[in-house]
Short mmCIF file of C-alpha atoms and ligand atoms in Angstrom, two decimals:
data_model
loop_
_atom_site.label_atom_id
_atom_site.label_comp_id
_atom_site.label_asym_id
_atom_site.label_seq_id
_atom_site.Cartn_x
_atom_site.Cartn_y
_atom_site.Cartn_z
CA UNK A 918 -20.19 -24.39 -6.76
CA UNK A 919 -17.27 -24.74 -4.72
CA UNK A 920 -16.90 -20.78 -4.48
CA UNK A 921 -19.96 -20.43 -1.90
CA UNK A 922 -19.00 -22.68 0.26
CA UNK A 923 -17.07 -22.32 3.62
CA UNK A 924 -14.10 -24.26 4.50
CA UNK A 925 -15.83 -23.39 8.30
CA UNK A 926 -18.30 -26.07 7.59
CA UNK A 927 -15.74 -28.86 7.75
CA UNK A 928 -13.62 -27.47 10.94
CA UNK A 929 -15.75 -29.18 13.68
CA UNK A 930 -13.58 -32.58 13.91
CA UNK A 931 -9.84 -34.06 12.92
CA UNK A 932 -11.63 -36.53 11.14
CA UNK A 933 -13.96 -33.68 8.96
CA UNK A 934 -10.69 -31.79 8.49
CA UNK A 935 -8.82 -34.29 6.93
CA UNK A 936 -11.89 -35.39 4.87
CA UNK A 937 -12.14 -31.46 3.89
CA UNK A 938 -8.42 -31.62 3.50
CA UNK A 939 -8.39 -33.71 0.67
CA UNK A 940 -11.52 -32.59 -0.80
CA UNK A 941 -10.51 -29.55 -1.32
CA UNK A 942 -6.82 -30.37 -2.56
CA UNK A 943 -8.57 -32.86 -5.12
CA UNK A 944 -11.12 -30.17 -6.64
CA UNK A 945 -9.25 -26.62 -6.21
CA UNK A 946 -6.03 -27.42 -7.94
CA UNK A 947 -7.49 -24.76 -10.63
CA UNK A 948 -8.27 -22.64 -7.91
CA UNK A 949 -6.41 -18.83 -7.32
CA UNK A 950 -4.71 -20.37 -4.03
CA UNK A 951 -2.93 -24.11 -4.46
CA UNK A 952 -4.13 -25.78 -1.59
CA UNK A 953 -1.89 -28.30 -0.84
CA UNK A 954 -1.54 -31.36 0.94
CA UNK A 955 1.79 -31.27 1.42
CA UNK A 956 1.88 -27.44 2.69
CA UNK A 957 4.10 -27.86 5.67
CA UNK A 958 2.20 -24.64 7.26
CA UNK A 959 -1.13 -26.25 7.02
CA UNK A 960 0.15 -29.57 8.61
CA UNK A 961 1.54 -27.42 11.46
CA UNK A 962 -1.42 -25.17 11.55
CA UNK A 963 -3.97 -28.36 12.12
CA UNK A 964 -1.53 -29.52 14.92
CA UNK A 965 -1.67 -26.35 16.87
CA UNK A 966 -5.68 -25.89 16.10
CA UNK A 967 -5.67 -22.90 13.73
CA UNK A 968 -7.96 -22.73 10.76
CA UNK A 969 -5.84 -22.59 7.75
CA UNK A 970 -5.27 -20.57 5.76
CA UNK A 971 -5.97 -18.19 8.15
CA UNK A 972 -8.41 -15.26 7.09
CA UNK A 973 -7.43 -12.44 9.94
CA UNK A 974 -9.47 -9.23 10.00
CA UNK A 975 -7.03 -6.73 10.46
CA UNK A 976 -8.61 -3.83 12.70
CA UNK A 977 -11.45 -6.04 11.37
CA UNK A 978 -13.24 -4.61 8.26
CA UNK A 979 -11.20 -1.91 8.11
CA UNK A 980 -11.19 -0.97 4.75
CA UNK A 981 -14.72 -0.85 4.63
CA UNK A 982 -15.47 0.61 8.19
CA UNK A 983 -13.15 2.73 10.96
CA UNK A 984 -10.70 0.61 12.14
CA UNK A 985 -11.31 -1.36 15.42
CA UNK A 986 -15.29 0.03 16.23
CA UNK A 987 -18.24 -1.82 16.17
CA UNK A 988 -18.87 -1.92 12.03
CA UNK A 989 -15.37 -3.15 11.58
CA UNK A 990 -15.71 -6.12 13.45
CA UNK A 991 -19.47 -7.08 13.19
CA UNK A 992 -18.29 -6.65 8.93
CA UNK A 993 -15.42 -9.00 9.79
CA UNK A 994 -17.55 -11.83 11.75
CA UNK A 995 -20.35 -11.39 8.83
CA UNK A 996 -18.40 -11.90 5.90
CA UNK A 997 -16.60 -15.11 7.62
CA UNK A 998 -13.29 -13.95 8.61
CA UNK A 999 -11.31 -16.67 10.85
CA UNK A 1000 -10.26 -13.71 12.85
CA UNK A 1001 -10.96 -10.28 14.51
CA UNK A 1002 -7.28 -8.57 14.83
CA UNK A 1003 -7.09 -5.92 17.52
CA UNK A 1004 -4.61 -3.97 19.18
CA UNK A 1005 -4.93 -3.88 23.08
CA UNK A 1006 -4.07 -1.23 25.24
CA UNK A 1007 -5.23 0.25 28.81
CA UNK A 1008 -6.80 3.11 30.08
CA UNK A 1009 -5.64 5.19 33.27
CA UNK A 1010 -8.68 3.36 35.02
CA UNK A 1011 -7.39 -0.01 34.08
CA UNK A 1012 -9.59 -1.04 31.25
CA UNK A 1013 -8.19 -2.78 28.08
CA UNK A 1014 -9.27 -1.23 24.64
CA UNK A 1015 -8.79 -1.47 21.38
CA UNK A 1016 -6.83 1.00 19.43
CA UNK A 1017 -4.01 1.19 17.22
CA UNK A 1018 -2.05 4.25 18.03
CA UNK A 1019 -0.80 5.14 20.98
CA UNK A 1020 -2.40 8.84 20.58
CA UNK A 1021 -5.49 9.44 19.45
CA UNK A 1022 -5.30 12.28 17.49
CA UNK A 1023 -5.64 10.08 13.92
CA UNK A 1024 -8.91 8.07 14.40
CA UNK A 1025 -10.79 10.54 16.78
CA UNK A 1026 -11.88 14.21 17.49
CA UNK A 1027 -9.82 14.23 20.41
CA UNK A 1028 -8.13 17.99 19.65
CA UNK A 1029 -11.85 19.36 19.76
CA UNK A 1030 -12.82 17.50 23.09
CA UNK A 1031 -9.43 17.45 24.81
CA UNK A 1032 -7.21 20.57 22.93
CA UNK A 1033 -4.62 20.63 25.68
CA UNK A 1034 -4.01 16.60 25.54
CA UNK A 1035 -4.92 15.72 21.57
CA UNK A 1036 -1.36 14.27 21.88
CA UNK A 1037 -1.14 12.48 25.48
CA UNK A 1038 -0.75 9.07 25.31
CA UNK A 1039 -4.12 6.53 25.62
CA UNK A 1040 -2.79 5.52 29.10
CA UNK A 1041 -3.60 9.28 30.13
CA UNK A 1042 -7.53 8.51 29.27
CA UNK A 1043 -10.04 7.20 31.49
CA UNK A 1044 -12.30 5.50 29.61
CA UNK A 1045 -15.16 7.71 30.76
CA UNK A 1046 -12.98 10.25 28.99
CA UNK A 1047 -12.28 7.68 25.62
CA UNK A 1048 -15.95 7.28 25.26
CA UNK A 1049 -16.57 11.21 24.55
CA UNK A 1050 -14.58 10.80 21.67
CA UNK A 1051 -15.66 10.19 18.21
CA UNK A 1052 -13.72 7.49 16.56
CA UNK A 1053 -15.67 7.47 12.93
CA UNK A 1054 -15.79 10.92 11.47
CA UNK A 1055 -11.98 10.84 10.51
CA UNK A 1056 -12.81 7.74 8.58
CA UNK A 1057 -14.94 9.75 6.21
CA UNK A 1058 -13.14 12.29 5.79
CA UNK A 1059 -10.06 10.10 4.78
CA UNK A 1060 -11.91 7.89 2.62
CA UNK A 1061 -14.91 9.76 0.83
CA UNK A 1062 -15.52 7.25 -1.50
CA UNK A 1063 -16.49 4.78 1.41
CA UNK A 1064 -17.90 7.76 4.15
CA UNK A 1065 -21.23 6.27 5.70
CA UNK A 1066 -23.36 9.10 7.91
CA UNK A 1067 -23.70 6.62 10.05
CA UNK A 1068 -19.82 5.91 11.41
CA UNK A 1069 -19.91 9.54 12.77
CA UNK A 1070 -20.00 9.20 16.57
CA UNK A 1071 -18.69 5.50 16.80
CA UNK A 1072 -17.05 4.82 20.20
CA UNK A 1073 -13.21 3.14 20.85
CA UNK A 1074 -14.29 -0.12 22.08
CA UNK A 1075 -13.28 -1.73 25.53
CA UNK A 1076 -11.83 -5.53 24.99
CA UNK A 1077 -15.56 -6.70 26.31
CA UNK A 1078 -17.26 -5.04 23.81
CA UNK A 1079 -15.10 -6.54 21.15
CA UNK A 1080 -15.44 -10.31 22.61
CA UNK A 1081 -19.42 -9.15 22.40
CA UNK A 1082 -19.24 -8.73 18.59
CA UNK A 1083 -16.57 -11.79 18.43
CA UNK A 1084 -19.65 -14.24 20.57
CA UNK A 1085 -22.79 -11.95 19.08
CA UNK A 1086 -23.72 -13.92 15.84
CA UNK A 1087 -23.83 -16.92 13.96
CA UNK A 1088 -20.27 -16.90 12.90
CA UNK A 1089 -17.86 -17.35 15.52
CA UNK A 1090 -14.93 -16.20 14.53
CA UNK A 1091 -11.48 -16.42 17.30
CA UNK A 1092 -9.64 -13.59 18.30
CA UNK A 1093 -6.19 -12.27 17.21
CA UNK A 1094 -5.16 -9.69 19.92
CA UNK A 1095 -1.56 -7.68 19.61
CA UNK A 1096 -0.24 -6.27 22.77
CA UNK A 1097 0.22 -2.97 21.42
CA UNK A 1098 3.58 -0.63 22.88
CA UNK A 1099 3.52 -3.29 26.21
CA UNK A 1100 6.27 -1.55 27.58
CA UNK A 1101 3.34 1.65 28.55
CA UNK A 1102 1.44 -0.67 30.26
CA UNK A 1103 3.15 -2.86 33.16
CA UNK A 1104 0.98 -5.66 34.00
CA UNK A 1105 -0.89 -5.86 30.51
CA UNK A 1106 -0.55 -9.40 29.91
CA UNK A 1107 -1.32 -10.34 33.19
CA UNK A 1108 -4.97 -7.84 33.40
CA UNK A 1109 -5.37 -10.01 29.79
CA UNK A 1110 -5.68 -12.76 31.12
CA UNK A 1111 -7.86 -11.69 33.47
CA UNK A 1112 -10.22 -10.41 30.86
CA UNK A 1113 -10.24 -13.90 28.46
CA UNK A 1114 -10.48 -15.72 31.64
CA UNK A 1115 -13.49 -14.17 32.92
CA UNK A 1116 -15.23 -14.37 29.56
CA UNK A 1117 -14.60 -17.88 29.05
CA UNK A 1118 -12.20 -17.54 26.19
CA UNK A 1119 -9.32 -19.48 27.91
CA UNK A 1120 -11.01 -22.79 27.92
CA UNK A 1121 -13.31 -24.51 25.59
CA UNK A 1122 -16.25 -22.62 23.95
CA UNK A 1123 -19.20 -24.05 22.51
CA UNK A 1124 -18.96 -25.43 18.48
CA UNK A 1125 -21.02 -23.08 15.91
CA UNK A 1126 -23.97 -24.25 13.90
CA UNK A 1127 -22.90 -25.88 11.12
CA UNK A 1128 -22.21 -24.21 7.90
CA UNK A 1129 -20.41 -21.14 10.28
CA UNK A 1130 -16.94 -20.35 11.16
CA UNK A 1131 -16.22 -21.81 14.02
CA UNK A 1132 -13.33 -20.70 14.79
CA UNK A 1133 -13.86 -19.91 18.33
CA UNK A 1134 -14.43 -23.71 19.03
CA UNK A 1135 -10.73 -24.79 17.81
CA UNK A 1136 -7.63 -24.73 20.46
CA UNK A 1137 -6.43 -21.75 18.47
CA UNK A 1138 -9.78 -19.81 19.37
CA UNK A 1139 -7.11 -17.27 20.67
CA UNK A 1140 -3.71 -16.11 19.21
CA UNK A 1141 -1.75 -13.78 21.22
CA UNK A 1142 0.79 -11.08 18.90
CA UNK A 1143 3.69 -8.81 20.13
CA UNK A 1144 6.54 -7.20 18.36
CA UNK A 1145 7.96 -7.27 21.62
CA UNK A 1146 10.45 -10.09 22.95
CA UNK A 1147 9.47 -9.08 26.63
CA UNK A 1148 5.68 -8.78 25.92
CA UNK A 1149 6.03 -12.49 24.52
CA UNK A 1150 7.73 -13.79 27.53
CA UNK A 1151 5.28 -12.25 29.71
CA UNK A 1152 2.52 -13.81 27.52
CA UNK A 1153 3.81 -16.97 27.53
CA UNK A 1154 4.55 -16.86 31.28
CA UNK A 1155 0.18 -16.02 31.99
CA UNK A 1156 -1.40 -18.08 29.23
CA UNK A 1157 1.67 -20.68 27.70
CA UNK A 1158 -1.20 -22.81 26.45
CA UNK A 1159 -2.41 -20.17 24.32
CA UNK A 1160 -1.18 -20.29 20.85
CA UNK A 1161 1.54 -16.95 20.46
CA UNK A 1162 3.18 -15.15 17.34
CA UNK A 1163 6.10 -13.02 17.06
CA UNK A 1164 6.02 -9.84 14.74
CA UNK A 1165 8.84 -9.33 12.92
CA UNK A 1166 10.01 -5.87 11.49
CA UNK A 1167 14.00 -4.54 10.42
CA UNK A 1168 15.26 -1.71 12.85
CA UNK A 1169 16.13 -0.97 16.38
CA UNK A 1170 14.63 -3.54 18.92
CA UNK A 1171 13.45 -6.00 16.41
CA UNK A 1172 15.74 -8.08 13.20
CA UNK A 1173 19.10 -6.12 12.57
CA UNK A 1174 19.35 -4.25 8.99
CA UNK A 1175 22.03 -5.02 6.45
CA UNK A 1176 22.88 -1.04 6.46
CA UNK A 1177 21.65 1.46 8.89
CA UNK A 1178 21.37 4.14 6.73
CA UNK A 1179 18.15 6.04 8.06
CA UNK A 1180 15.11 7.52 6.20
CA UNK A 1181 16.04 10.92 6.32
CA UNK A 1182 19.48 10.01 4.98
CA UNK A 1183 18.31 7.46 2.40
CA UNK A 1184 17.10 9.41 -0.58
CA UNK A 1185 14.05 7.79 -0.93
CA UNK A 1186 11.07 9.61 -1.10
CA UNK A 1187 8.38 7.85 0.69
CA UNK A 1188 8.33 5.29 3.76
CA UNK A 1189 7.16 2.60 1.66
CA UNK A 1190 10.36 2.15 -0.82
CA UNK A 1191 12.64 2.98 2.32
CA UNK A 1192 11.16 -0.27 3.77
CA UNK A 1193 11.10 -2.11 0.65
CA UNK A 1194 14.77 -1.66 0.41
CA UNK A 1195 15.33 -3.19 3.74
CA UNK A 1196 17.29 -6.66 4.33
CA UNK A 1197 17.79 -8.85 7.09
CA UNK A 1198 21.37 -8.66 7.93
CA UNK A 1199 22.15 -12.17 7.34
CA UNK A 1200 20.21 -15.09 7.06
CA UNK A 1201 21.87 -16.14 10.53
CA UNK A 1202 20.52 -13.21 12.01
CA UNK A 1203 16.92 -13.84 10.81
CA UNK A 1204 17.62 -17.99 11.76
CA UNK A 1205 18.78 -16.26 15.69
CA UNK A 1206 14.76 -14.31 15.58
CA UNK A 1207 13.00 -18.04 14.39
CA UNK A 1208 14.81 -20.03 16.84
CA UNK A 1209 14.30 -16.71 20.18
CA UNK A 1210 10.67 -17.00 19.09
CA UNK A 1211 10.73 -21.05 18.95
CA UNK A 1212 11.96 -21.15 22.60
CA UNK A 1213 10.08 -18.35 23.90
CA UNK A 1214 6.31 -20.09 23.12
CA UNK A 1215 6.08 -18.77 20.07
CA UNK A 1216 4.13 -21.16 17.49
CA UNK A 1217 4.27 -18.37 13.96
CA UNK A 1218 5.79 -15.88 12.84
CA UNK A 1219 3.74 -12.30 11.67
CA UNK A 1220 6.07 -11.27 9.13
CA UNK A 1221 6.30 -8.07 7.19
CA UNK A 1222 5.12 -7.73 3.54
CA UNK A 1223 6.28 -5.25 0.92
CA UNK A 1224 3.03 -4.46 -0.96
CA UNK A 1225 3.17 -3.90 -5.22
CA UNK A 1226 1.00 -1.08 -5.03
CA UNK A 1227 2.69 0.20 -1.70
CA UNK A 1228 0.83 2.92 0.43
CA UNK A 1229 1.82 3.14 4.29
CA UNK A 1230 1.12 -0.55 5.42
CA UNK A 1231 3.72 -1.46 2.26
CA UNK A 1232 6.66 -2.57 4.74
CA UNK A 1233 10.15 -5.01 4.70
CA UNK A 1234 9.54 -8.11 2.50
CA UNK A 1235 10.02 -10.84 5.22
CA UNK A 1236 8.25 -12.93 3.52
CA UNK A 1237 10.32 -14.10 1.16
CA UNK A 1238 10.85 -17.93 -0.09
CA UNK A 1239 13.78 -19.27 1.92
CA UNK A 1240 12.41 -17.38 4.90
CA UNK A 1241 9.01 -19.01 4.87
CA UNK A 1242 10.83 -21.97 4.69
CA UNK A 1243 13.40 -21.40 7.19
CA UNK A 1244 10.00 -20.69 9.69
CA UNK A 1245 8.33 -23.85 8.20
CA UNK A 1246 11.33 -26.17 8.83
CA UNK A 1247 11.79 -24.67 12.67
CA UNK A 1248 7.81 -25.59 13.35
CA UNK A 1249 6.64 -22.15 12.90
CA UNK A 1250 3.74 -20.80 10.89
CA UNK A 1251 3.72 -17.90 9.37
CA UNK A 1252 0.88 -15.09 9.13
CA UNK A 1253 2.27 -11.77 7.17
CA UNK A 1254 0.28 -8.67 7.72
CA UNK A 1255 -0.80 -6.78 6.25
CA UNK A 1256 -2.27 -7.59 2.49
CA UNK A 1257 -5.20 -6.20 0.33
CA UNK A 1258 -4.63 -7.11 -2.60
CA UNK A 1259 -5.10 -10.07 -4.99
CA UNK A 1260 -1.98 -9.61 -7.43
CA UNK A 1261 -0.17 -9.81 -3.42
CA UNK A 1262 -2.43 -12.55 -2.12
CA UNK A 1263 -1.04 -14.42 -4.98
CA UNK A 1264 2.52 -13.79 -5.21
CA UNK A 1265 2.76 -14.21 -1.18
CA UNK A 1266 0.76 -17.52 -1.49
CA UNK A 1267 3.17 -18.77 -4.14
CA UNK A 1268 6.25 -18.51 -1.81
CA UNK A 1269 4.34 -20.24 0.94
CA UNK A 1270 2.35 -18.76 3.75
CA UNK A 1271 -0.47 -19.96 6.00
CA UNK A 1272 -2.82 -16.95 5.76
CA UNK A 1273 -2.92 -13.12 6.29
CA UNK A 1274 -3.71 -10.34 8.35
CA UNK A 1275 -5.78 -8.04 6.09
CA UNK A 1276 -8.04 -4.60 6.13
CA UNK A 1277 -10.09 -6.60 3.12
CA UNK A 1278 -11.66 -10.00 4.57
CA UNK A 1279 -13.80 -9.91 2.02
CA UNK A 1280 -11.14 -9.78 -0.62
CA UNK A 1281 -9.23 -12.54 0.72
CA UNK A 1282 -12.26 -14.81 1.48
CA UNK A 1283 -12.96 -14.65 -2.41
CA UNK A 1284 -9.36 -15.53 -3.18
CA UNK A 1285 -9.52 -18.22 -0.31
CA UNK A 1286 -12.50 -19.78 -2.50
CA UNK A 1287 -15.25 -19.00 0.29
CA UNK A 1288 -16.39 -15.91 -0.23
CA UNK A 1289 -18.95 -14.11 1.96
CA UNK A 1290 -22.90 -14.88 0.84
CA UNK A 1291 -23.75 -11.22 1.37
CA UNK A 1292 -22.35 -7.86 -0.07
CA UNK A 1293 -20.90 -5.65 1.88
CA UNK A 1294 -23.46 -3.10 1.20
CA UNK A 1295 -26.02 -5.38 2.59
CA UNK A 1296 -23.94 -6.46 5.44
CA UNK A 1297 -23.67 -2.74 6.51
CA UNK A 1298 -27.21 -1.76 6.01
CA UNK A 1299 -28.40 -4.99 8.00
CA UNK A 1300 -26.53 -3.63 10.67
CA UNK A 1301 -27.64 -0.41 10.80
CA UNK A 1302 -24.74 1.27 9.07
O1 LIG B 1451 -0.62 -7.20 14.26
C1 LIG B 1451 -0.16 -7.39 12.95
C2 LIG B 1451 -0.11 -6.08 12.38
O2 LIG B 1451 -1.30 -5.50 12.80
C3 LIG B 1451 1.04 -5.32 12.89
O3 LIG B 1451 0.95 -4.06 12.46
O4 LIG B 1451 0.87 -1.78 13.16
O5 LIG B 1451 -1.08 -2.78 12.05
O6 LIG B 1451 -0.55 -3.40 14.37
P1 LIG B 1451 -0.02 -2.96 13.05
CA1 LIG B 1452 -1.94 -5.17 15.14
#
């Protein structure tokens, strides 16, 4: 019975959080995820206003759908996720969008439309130019098994149009937004701002209906990410009441290695066991990162995760025990990105985290104990997809 219902339904007060609070630790202790009352992330979590464990749609649905268009995220809000992730950059007319690479020659048809700029930076783009482009059809090519007619032609999305999807339905799920290679665009955090501001998104937003996430209602309607110390002391310098996370990766500009042998010297094969041999140089080192993020307005970590089945989002393990710990004891929480997976939902869980950035909402909702009431299949062809 338990397994259709939403944890959302009990986020609208303190009071109906604690209430849900010890509900749920009193009749899920069989459950896939131990939901405990002692978690020291979940305490922490409820202080800051984050829904916990956090369910963040990485790219939103993007297993299911192109990363980071219109499917992706209206997927993400329908299934429940706490979350739409997105990765914010800015076009040479000065609009924010969402993309993940800083080319665009992976998720679009930009060597057809543009062959003498398929690899120019975003920044080069006006978004008159952006919109030409066809950000779906690589999608089914890459993934045949989940190819839809219908994501050929999908558009990058501006920052509006994502806030759209985020307000457009019955779920209102918050926003997770990465400032993505910050150092290309001077003034992003500022023009950021800007944007939440004029959309309402920096102040208090009206509760869902009940029975919804309503995630957009809570103080943490917003959380801010950057692997970049700078970016996060610009961030926290615009918005320092908005809640803030610092990624965390091994290599030049972010943790230092314990050797600094490099790929092409280090025998292994693929990316993924190259990362998964990584360590933090010393558990000082990764106590110096905690403590920089602490001062700097940081409230959680977004840690890296080694994956079992690895694949190219398999990464450092940065999540491990004492580490989670380490962030718990210093006030942080932690959010790894970026898992599919049960068998890594599980382990992760197990050494103590306070949610995750995934590509599979829908995966992690059912592991969470609140999975989504509709299919995906039916969530897609509701939607015209
Ligand atoms: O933002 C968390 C995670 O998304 C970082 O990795 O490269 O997918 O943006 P990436
Ligand atoms: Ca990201």
């Amino acid at each position: 019975m338990l397994k259709g219902m939403s944890n959302n339904l009990f986020r609208k007060t303190p009071i109906a959080q604690l209430l849900a609070a010890s509900v749920f630790t009193g009749l899920m202790l069989s459950s896939a995820v131990a939901v405990s009352a002692e978690a020291p992330g979940k305490t922490l979590s409820e202080k800051i206003g984050l829904p916990w464990p956090a369910v963040i749609a990485h790219r939103g649905a993007s297993f299911d759908a192109p990363e980071e268009t219109i499917p992706a995220y209206t997927v993400a809000r329908e299934l429940g996720a706490d979350y739409l992730e997105m990765d914010i950059q800015r076009t040479k007319d000065g609009v924010l969008i969402a993309l993940h690479d800083d080319t665009l020659v992976r998720t679009t048809n930009v060597a057809e439309v543009f062959p003498a700029r398929a690899k120019d930076p975003v920044s080069t783009f006006t978004l008159a130019e952006l919109k030409q482009l066809d950000a779906g059809s690589w999608f089914n090519k890459a993934y045949p098994d989940r190819a839809r007619a219908s994501y050929a032609g999908l558009q990058i999305l501006t920052l509006d149009e994502v806030i759209d999807i985020a307000e457009g339905g019955s779920n209102k799920p918050g926003l997770y937004i990465e400032t993505k290679v910050p150092a290309q665009f001077p003034g992003i955090e500022a023009d950021l701002k800007k944007n939440l501001e004029k959309r309402g998104w920096l102040t208090s937003r009206p509760a869902a209906d009940a029975g919804h996430v309503n995630v957009a209602h809570m103080p943490g309607r917003v959380v801010l990410q950057t692997f970049e110390k700078p970016s996060l002391e610009l961030l926290q310098q615009e918005m320092p009441q908005v809640p803030k996370v610092l990624l965390l990766w091994i290599g030049e500009g972010s943790i230092e290695p314990k050797s600094n042998v490099a790929f092409k010297d280090s025998g292994f094969k693929d990316k993924a066991s190259y990362y998964g041999a990584q360590e933090v140089k010393s558990e000082a080192e990764f106590a110096a990162w905690m403590d920089w993020a602490k001062a700097h307005g940081a409230i959680g970590t977004g840690p890296s995760t080694k994956l079992t089945h690895g694949g190219d989002q398999s990464y450092m393990d940065l999540v491990k025990p004492w580490m989670n710990k380490m962030a718990h004891d210093k006030g942080l929480v932690v959010h790894p990105y970026t898992v599919d997976d049960e068998v890594d939902f599980k382990k992760v869980s197990d050494d103590g985290v306070d949610g995750f950035f995934t590509n599979r909402a829908s995966e992690l909702l059912k592991f969470y104990g609140r999975p989504a009431k509709e299919s995906m299949d039916a969530i897609l062809k509701r939607n015209g997809y």
